[in-house]
Coordinates of C-alpha atoms and ligand atoms in Angstrom, one line a residue:
M77 CA 35.5 48.3 112.5
L78 CA 33.5 50.9 114.4
E79 CA 30.1 52.0 113.2
K80 CA 28.9 55.7 113.2
K81 CA 26.9 55.0 116.3
H82 CA 30.1 53.9 118.2
L83 CA 32.0 57.1 117.1
E84 CA 29.1 59.3 118.2
F85 CA 28.8 57.4 121.5
R86 CA 32.5 57.9 122.1
E87 CA 32.2 61.7 121.6
K88 CA 29.3 61.8 124.0
V89 CA 30.8 59.7 126.7
R90 CA 34.2 61.4 126.4
A91 CA 32.5 64.8 127.0
F92 CA 30.6 63.4 129.9
A93 CA 33.8 61.9 131.4
L94 CA 35.7 65.1 131.1
E95 CA 32.8 67.2 132.6
K96 CA 31.5 64.9 135.4
I97 CA 34.2 62.3 136.2
E98 CA 37.7 63.8 135.7
P99 CA 37.4 66.8 138.1
A100 CA 37.1 64.5 141.2
A101 CA 39.6 61.8 140.0
A102 CA 42.7 63.0 141.8
A103 CA 40.9 63.7 145.0
L104 CA 39.2 60.3 145.1
D105 CA 42.6 58.7 144.8
L106 CA 44.3 60.9 147.4
E107 CA 41.5 60.6 149.9
Q108 CA 40.7 57.0 149.2
R109 CA 37.1 58.0 148.7
F110 CA 34.4 56.0 146.9
P111 CA 33.0 58.0 143.9
D112 CA 29.6 58.6 145.5
E113 CA 29.2 61.8 143.5
H114 CA 29.5 59.9 140.2
M115 CA 26.7 57.5 140.9
Q116 CA 23.8 59.7 139.8
P117 CA 25.4 61.1 136.6
L118 CA 26.5 57.5 135.6
T119 CA 23.0 56.2 136.2
E120 CA 21.4 59.0 134.2
M121 CA 23.8 58.4 131.4
G122 CA 22.8 54.7 131.4
L123 CA 26.3 53.6 132.1
L124 CA 25.3 51.4 135.0
S125 CA 22.7 49.5 133.0
M126 CA 24.4 48.9 129.7
L127 CA 23.7 45.2 129.7
I128 CA 20.2 45.4 131.2
P129 CA 17.2 45.1 128.8
E130 CA 14.8 48.0 128.7
K131 CA 12.0 46.0 130.3
Y132 CA 14.0 46.0 133.5
G133 CA 14.8 49.7 133.3
G134 CA 18.1 49.4 131.5
K135 CA 19.6 51.2 128.5
P136 CA 21.1 48.2 126.7
T137 CA 24.0 48.6 124.2
D138 CA 26.2 46.2 122.3
T139 CA 29.5 45.1 123.8
V140 CA 31.6 47.4 121.6
T141 CA 29.7 50.4 123.0
Y142 CA 30.1 49.1 126.5
S143 CA 33.8 48.7 126.0
I144 CA 34.1 52.3 124.7
A145 CA 32.3 53.5 127.8
V146 CA 34.7 51.6 130.2
E147 CA 37.6 52.9 128.1
E148 CA 36.5 56.5 128.2
I149 CA 35.6 56.6 131.9
S150 CA 38.9 54.8 132.8
R151 CA 40.8 57.3 130.7
V152 CA 40.0 59.9 133.3
C153 CA 39.4 57.9 136.4
G154 CA 40.4 54.2 137.0
S155 CA 38.5 53.9 140.3
T156 CA 35.3 54.9 138.6
G157 CA 36.2 52.6 135.6
I158 CA 36.6 49.5 137.7
M159 CA 33.4 50.1 139.7
L160 CA 31.5 50.5 136.4
A161 CA 33.1 47.4 134.8
A162 CA 32.5 45.2 137.9
H163 CA 28.9 46.2 138.3
N164 CA 27.9 45.7 134.6
S165 CA 30.0 42.6 133.6
L166 CA 30.2 40.7 136.9
G167 CA 27.2 42.0 138.8
T168 CA 24.3 42.4 136.3
F169 CA 25.4 39.9 133.6
P170 CA 25.1 36.7 135.6
I171 CA 21.5 37.6 136.8
L172 CA 20.5 38.4 133.2
Y173 CA 22.2 35.3 131.8
F174 CA 21.6 32.6 134.4
G175 CA 18.8 34.1 136.5
T176 CA 15.1 33.3 136.6
E177 CA 12.5 35.8 135.4
E178 CA 11.7 36.4 139.1
Q179 CA 15.3 37.1 139.9
R180 CA 15.7 39.5 137.0
Q181 CA 12.6 41.4 138.0
K182 CA 13.8 41.6 141.6
Y183 CA 17.4 42.7 141.1
L184 CA 17.9 44.3 137.6
P185 CA 15.7 47.4 138.1
R186 CA 17.6 48.2 141.2
A187 CA 20.9 47.7 139.5
A188 CA 19.6 50.0 136.6
R189 CA 18.8 52.7 139.2
G190 CA 22.5 52.7 140.2
E191 CA 22.4 50.3 143.2
L192 CA 25.6 48.2 142.8
I193 CA 25.9 44.4 142.6
A194 CA 29.2 42.8 143.5
F195 CA 30.9 39.6 142.5
G196 CA 32.3 37.1 144.9
L197 CA 34.6 34.5 143.5
S198 CA 38.1 34.9 145.1
E199 CA 38.9 33.6 148.5
P200 CA 42.2 33.7 150.5
D201 CA 42.9 30.1 149.3
A202 CA 41.1 30.3 145.9
G203 CA 42.6 33.0 143.7
S204 CA 43.9 31.7 140.4
D205 CA 42.5 28.3 141.4
A206 CA 39.0 29.6 141.5
G207 CA 37.7 26.0 141.7
G208 CA 39.2 25.7 145.1
T209 CA 36.4 27.7 146.7
K210 CA 36.0 26.8 150.4
T211 CA 32.9 28.8 151.1
H212 CA 30.3 26.1 151.8
A213 CA 26.5 25.9 151.4
H214 CA 24.3 23.1 152.7
R215 CA 20.6 22.7 152.2
E216 CA 18.2 22.9 155.2
G217 CA 14.6 22.8 154.0
D218 CA 13.8 25.8 151.9
Y219 CA 17.1 27.4 152.7
W220 CA 20.8 27.1 152.1
V221 CA 23.1 27.8 155.0
V222 CA 26.3 29.5 153.9
N223 CA 29.6 29.9 155.7
G224 CA 32.8 31.3 154.4
S225 CA 34.6 34.5 153.1
K226 CA 35.3 36.2 149.8
C227 CA 38.1 38.6 149.2
W228 CA 39.1 41.4 146.9
I229 CA 35.5 42.3 146.3
T230 CA 35.1 45.5 144.3
S231 CA 32.4 47.9 145.7
A232 CA 31.9 45.5 148.6
T233 CA 31.1 48.4 151.0
R234 CA 28.4 49.7 148.6
A235 CA 26.8 46.7 146.9
F236 CA 23.3 45.8 148.0
A237 CA 23.7 42.3 146.5
T238 CA 26.5 39.9 145.6
I239 CA 26.8 37.1 143.1
A240 CA 28.9 34.5 144.8
V241 CA 29.8 30.9 144.6
A242 CA 29.9 28.2 147.3
R243 CA 30.8 24.6 147.5
T244 CA 27.7 22.4 147.6
S245 CA 29.5 19.1 148.0
D246 CA 31.6 17.8 150.8
D247 CA 34.1 16.2 148.4
P248 CA 37.1 18.7 148.1
Q249 CA 38.1 16.9 144.9
D250 CA 35.1 17.8 142.8
K251 CA 34.1 21.2 141.5
H252 CA 30.5 20.9 142.8
I253 CA 30.2 24.7 143.1
T254 CA 26.9 26.6 143.0
S255 CA 26.1 30.3 142.4
F256 CA 23.8 32.3 144.6
I257 CA 22.6 35.9 144.9
F258 CA 23.2 37.2 148.4
E259 CA 21.8 40.3 149.9
R260 CA 23.7 42.7 152.1
D261 CA 20.8 43.1 154.6
W262 CA 20.7 39.4 155.5
E263 CA 21.7 38.2 159.0
G264 CA 25.2 36.6 158.7
Y265 CA 26.4 38.8 155.9
S266 CA 29.1 41.3 156.8
V267 CA 31.6 43.5 155.1
G268 CA 35.2 43.5 156.1
K269 CA 37.6 46.4 156.5
K270 CA 38.3 48.4 153.3
E271 CA 41.7 47.3 151.7
N272 CA 44.5 49.8 151.5
K273 CA 45.7 49.4 147.9
L274 CA 48.5 50.7 145.7
G275 CA 46.1 52.0 143.2
L276 CA 42.4 52.3 142.3
R277 CA 42.2 53.9 145.8
G278 CA 38.8 55.4 145.1
S279 CA 37.3 52.0 144.5
D280 CA 36.3 50.2 147.7
T281 CA 37.7 46.7 147.9
A282 CA 36.9 44.5 151.0
F283 CA 36.3 41.1 152.3
L284 CA 32.7 39.7 152.6
H285 CA 32.0 37.2 155.4
F286 CA 29.1 34.8 155.6
D287 CA 28.3 33.4 159.0
D288 CA 25.5 30.8 159.1
M289 CA 23.8 33.0 156.6
K290 CA 20.4 31.6 155.5
V291 CA 19.8 31.9 151.7
P292 CA 16.3 31.2 150.3
Q293 CA 16.1 28.6 147.6
A294 CA 14.8 31.4 145.4
N295 CA 18.3 33.0 145.5
L296 CA 20.0 30.0 143.9
L297 CA 21.4 31.2 140.6
G298 CA 21.0 28.6 137.8
K299 CA 21.4 25.0 138.7
V300 CA 23.2 23.3 141.6
G301 CA 26.7 22.4 140.6
E302 CA 26.9 24.7 137.6
G303 CA 28.4 27.7 139.5
F304 CA 32.1 27.2 138.4
K305 CA 31.2 27.2 134.7
Q306 CA 28.9 30.1 135.2
M307 CA 31.7 32.1 136.8
L308 CA 34.1 31.3 133.9
I309 CA 31.5 32.3 131.4
T310 CA 31.0 35.6 133.3
L311 CA 34.7 36.2 133.4
D312 CA 35.0 35.8 129.6
G313 CA 32.9 38.9 129.3
G314 CA 34.5 40.6 132.4
R315 CA 38.0 40.2 131.0
I316 CA 37.0 42.3 127.9
S317 CA 36.0 45.1 130.2
I318 CA 39.3 44.9 132.2
G319 CA 41.1 45.1 128.9
A320 CA 39.0 48.2 128.0
M321 CA 39.9 49.7 131.4
A322 CA 43.6 49.1 130.8
L323 CA 43.2 50.7 127.4
G324 CA 41.6 53.8 128.8
L325 CA 44.2 54.1 131.5
A326 CA 47.0 53.7 128.8
Q327 CA 45.3 56.3 126.6
G328 CA 45.1 58.7 129.6
A329 CA 48.8 58.3 130.3
F330 CA 49.7 58.7 126.6
D331 CA 47.6 61.8 126.1
C332 CA 49.4 63.4 129.1
A333 CA 52.9 62.4 127.8
L334 CA 52.2 63.6 124.3
R335 CA 51.0 67.0 125.4
Y336 CA 53.8 67.4 127.8
A337 CA 56.5 66.4 125.3
A338 CA 55.1 68.8 122.7
K339 CA 55.5 71.8 125.0
R340 CA 58.4 70.9 127.3
V341 CA 61.5 72.6 125.9
Q342 CA 65.0 71.4 126.6
F343 CA 68.2 72.1 124.5
G344 CA 66.1 74.7 122.6
K345 CA 63.3 72.6 121.3
P346 CA 60.2 70.6 122.6
I347 CA 61.5 67.2 123.7
A348 CA 58.9 65.5 121.4
H349 CA 61.2 66.5 118.5
F350 CA 64.1 64.5 119.9
Q351 CA 64.1 61.0 118.3
A352 CA 64.3 59.2 121.7
I353 CA 61.1 60.7 122.9
G354 CA 59.4 60.8 119.4
H355 CA 60.0 57.1 119.0
T356 CA 58.8 56.3 122.5
L357 CA 55.6 58.1 121.8
A358 CA 55.2 56.3 118.5
D359 CA 55.6 52.9 120.2
M360 CA 53.2 53.8 122.9
A361 CA 50.5 55.0 120.3
T362 CA 51.0 51.9 118.2
E363 CA 50.6 49.5 121.1
I364 CA 47.5 51.3 122.3
E365 CA 46.0 51.1 118.9
A366 CA 46.7 47.3 118.7
A367 CA 45.1 46.8 122.1
R368 CA 42.1 48.8 121.1
L369 CA 41.5 46.7 118.0
M370 CA 41.8 43.5 120.0
I371 CA 39.3 44.7 122.5
Y372 CA 36.8 45.7 119.8
E373 CA 37.3 42.4 118.0
A374 CA 36.6 40.4 121.2
S375 CA 33.6 42.6 121.9
A376 CA 32.2 42.1 118.4
M377 CA 32.7 38.4 118.7
K378 CA 30.7 38.4 122.0
D379 CA 27.9 40.3 120.3
A380 CA 28.0 37.9 117.3
G381 CA 27.4 35.0 119.7
V382 CA 30.6 33.1 118.6
P383 CA 33.1 31.6 121.0
F384 CA 35.4 34.4 122.3
S385 CA 37.2 33.0 125.4
R386 CA 40.5 33.1 123.7
Q387 CA 40.1 36.6 122.3
S388 CA 38.8 37.8 125.6
A389 CA 41.9 36.4 127.4
M390 CA 44.2 37.8 124.7
C391 CA 42.8 41.3 124.7
K392 CA 42.9 41.5 128.5
L393 CA 46.5 40.1 128.6
Y394 CA 47.8 42.4 125.9
A395 CA 45.9 45.6 126.9
S396 CA 46.9 45.3 130.6
E397 CA 50.6 44.7 129.7
V398 CA 50.4 47.7 127.3
G399 CA 48.8 49.7 130.1
T400 CA 51.6 49.1 132.5
R401 CA 54.3 49.7 129.9
T402 CA 52.6 52.9 128.7
A403 CA 52.2 54.3 132.1
A404 CA 55.8 53.6 133.0
K405 CA 57.0 55.2 129.7
A406 CA 54.7 58.2 130.3
I407 CA 56.5 58.8 133.7
T408 CA 59.8 58.6 131.8
V409 CA 58.7 61.2 129.3
L410 CA 57.6 63.6 132.1
G411 CA 60.6 62.9 134.3
S412 CA 60.6 64.1 137.9
I413 CA 57.3 66.0 137.5
G414 CA 55.6 62.8 136.3
Y415 CA 56.9 61.0 139.5
N416 CA 55.2 63.7 141.7
T417 CA 51.8 63.0 143.1
G418 CA 48.9 65.2 142.2
V419 CA 50.5 67.3 139.5
Y420 CA 50.0 65.1 136.4
P421 CA 47.8 61.9 136.4
V422 CA 50.6 59.6 135.1
E423 CA 51.8 58.3 138.5
R424 CA 48.2 57.6 139.5
I425 CA 47.6 55.7 136.3
W426 CA 50.8 53.8 136.8
R427 CA 49.5 52.7 140.2
D428 CA 46.0 52.0 138.9
V429 CA 46.8 50.0 135.8
K430 CA 48.8 47.3 137.6
L431 CA 45.6 45.8 138.8
C432 CA 44.5 45.1 135.2
E433 CA 47.4 42.4 135.1
I434 CA 45.9 40.8 138.2
G435 CA 42.1 41.2 138.5
E436 CA 39.7 38.9 136.7
G437 CA 42.6 36.5 136.2
T438 CA 46.3 37.2 136.2
S439 CA 48.4 37.5 133.0
E440 CA 49.6 34.0 133.8
I441 CA 46.1 32.7 133.9
Q442 CA 45.3 34.5 130.6
R443 CA 48.3 32.7 129.0
L444 CA 47.1 29.4 130.4
V445 CA 43.6 30.0 129.0
I446 CA 45.0 30.9 125.6
A447 CA 47.4 28.0 125.5
R448 CA 44.7 25.5 126.4
D449 CA 42.4 26.9 123.7
L450 CA 45.2 26.7 121.1
L451 CA 45.8 23.0 121.9
K452 CA 42.0 22.4 121.8
S453 CA 41.8 23.9 118.3
L454 CA 44.7 21.6 117.2
E455 CA 42.8 18.6 118.5
K456 CA 39.8 19.6 116.4
V457 CA 42.0 19.9 113.3
G458 CA 43.7 16.6 114.2
Ligands
COS1437 N1 33.3 28.9 129.6 C1 32.6 27.8 129.9 N2 33.1 26.7 130.4 C2 34.4 26.7 130.7 C3 35.2 27.8 130.5 C4 34.6 29.0 129.9 N3 35.4 30.0 129.6 N4 36.5 27.6 130.8 C5 36.5 26.3 131.3 N5 35.2 25.8 131.3 C6 34.7 24.5 131.7 C7 35.7 23.4 131.3 O1 35.4 22.9 130.0 C8 35.5 22.4 132.3 O2 34.2 21.7 132.0 P1 34.1 20.1 132.4 O3 34.2 20.0 133.8 O4 32.7 19.8 131.9 O5 35.2 19.4 131.6 C9 35.2 23.2 133.6 O6 34.8 24.5 133.1 C10 36.4 23.4 134.5 O7 37.4 23.9 133.7 P2 38.9 23.6 133.9 O8 39.1 22.1 134.0 O9 39.7 24.2 132.8 O10 39.2 24.3 135.3 P3 40.6 24.5 136.0 O11 40.4 24.5 137.4 O12 41.7 23.7 135.4 O13 41.1 26.0 135.5 C11 40.9 28.3 135.2 C12 40.2 27.0 135.2 C13 42.4 28.3 135.7 C14 40.9 28.8 133.7 C15 40.0 29.2 136.1 O14 40.1 28.7 137.4 C16 40.4 30.6 136.1 O15 40.0 31.3 135.1 N6 41.1 31.1 137.1 C17 41.2 32.5 137.3 C18 40.1 33.0 138.2 C19 40.0 34.4 138.1 O16 40.0 35.0 137.0 N7 39.8 35.0 139.3 C20 39.6 36.4 139.4 C21 38.3 36.7 139.9 S1 38.3 38.3 140.2 S2 36.8 39.0 139.7

């Protein structure tokens, strides 16, 4: 399915990840430190502008290439992987897709230069039920006045702008939700305390608060009332990248388990030669390969411009569950040393990959999206 250009890109980005990203991965996790040192190399490699057209300073690629990038970076560092995925898929995509030319010219060149854009959908009372947004915006002349909070915001402490939705109707029953581009420097915009998470500890996650924040009409994204659908369209693409992230983490755990099993001698031979371990490795490799094919298929469908919501949900669901299974099995293969912190990366990966079953829609939401789509296709057939 992959073309020569994809294989060549994989080699290039893998070498880059090993040289520039992997050396800091364990320390970022241990110290809960944002990967500041990765920003310049990632920008120079074009990995923070993969969806941005050249005229705005980007280095655009197809979605398959983008998925390979997220996969390979996550293979060595989940925290850097999620920062990359959130910025490209959730930060830059909505501006490109729904923004005006003026908005693209204002924000995309900065994003291409490595300044991060965040995505604010979730709220304390609006997680899986994203339509339950309580953040509110009302019009006052040329401005919107916004009040509310967003939670679990990736790169919240670093982002110079955030794509976020607010309710623009007083009726809690309707989904009259509108998207905006908010800027960090505005009065009324504040960033909450960094969350203390199980994994992805190098990725900054925090609340955003908006307190009587005045938003110029020019920062309305798309049309009033279309925000909820825009966010669901954005998440269709984002879910592929979370699948790619889970895939990379799974591959990282598997690589470690395979190498360890091939050299760890017990009962007079490497443990990989015992059937129990050999079959475990075979199952891990098979599931990883299946996840990879699903991710590339969903990516190719997005590039082809055909509906891909179902495939996006499926690849995210499957890859993230493969990721958690693979990381757990990798610890089993390594035994006690795998359970130790800071010796092998498998315990970090085990902690990191769990997020892939939660972020950008839980596994339960992916199953809901898939089931609804299956029924819709049945209705079409009759
Ligand atoms: N693309 C475009 N439009 C879509 C869409 C998609 N992928 N999915 C749904 N829509 C449309 C529907 O067709 C519907 O349109 P109409 O109002 O014109 O009929 C509208 O959007 C509302 O959809 P729906 O009725 O299905 O909304 P629900 O509230 O029932 O459920 C789910 C939507 C549960 C799928 C959504 O809330 C969701 O994905 N939740 C998880 C949120 C999430 O991932 N959060 C993580 C954010 S972290 S970054």
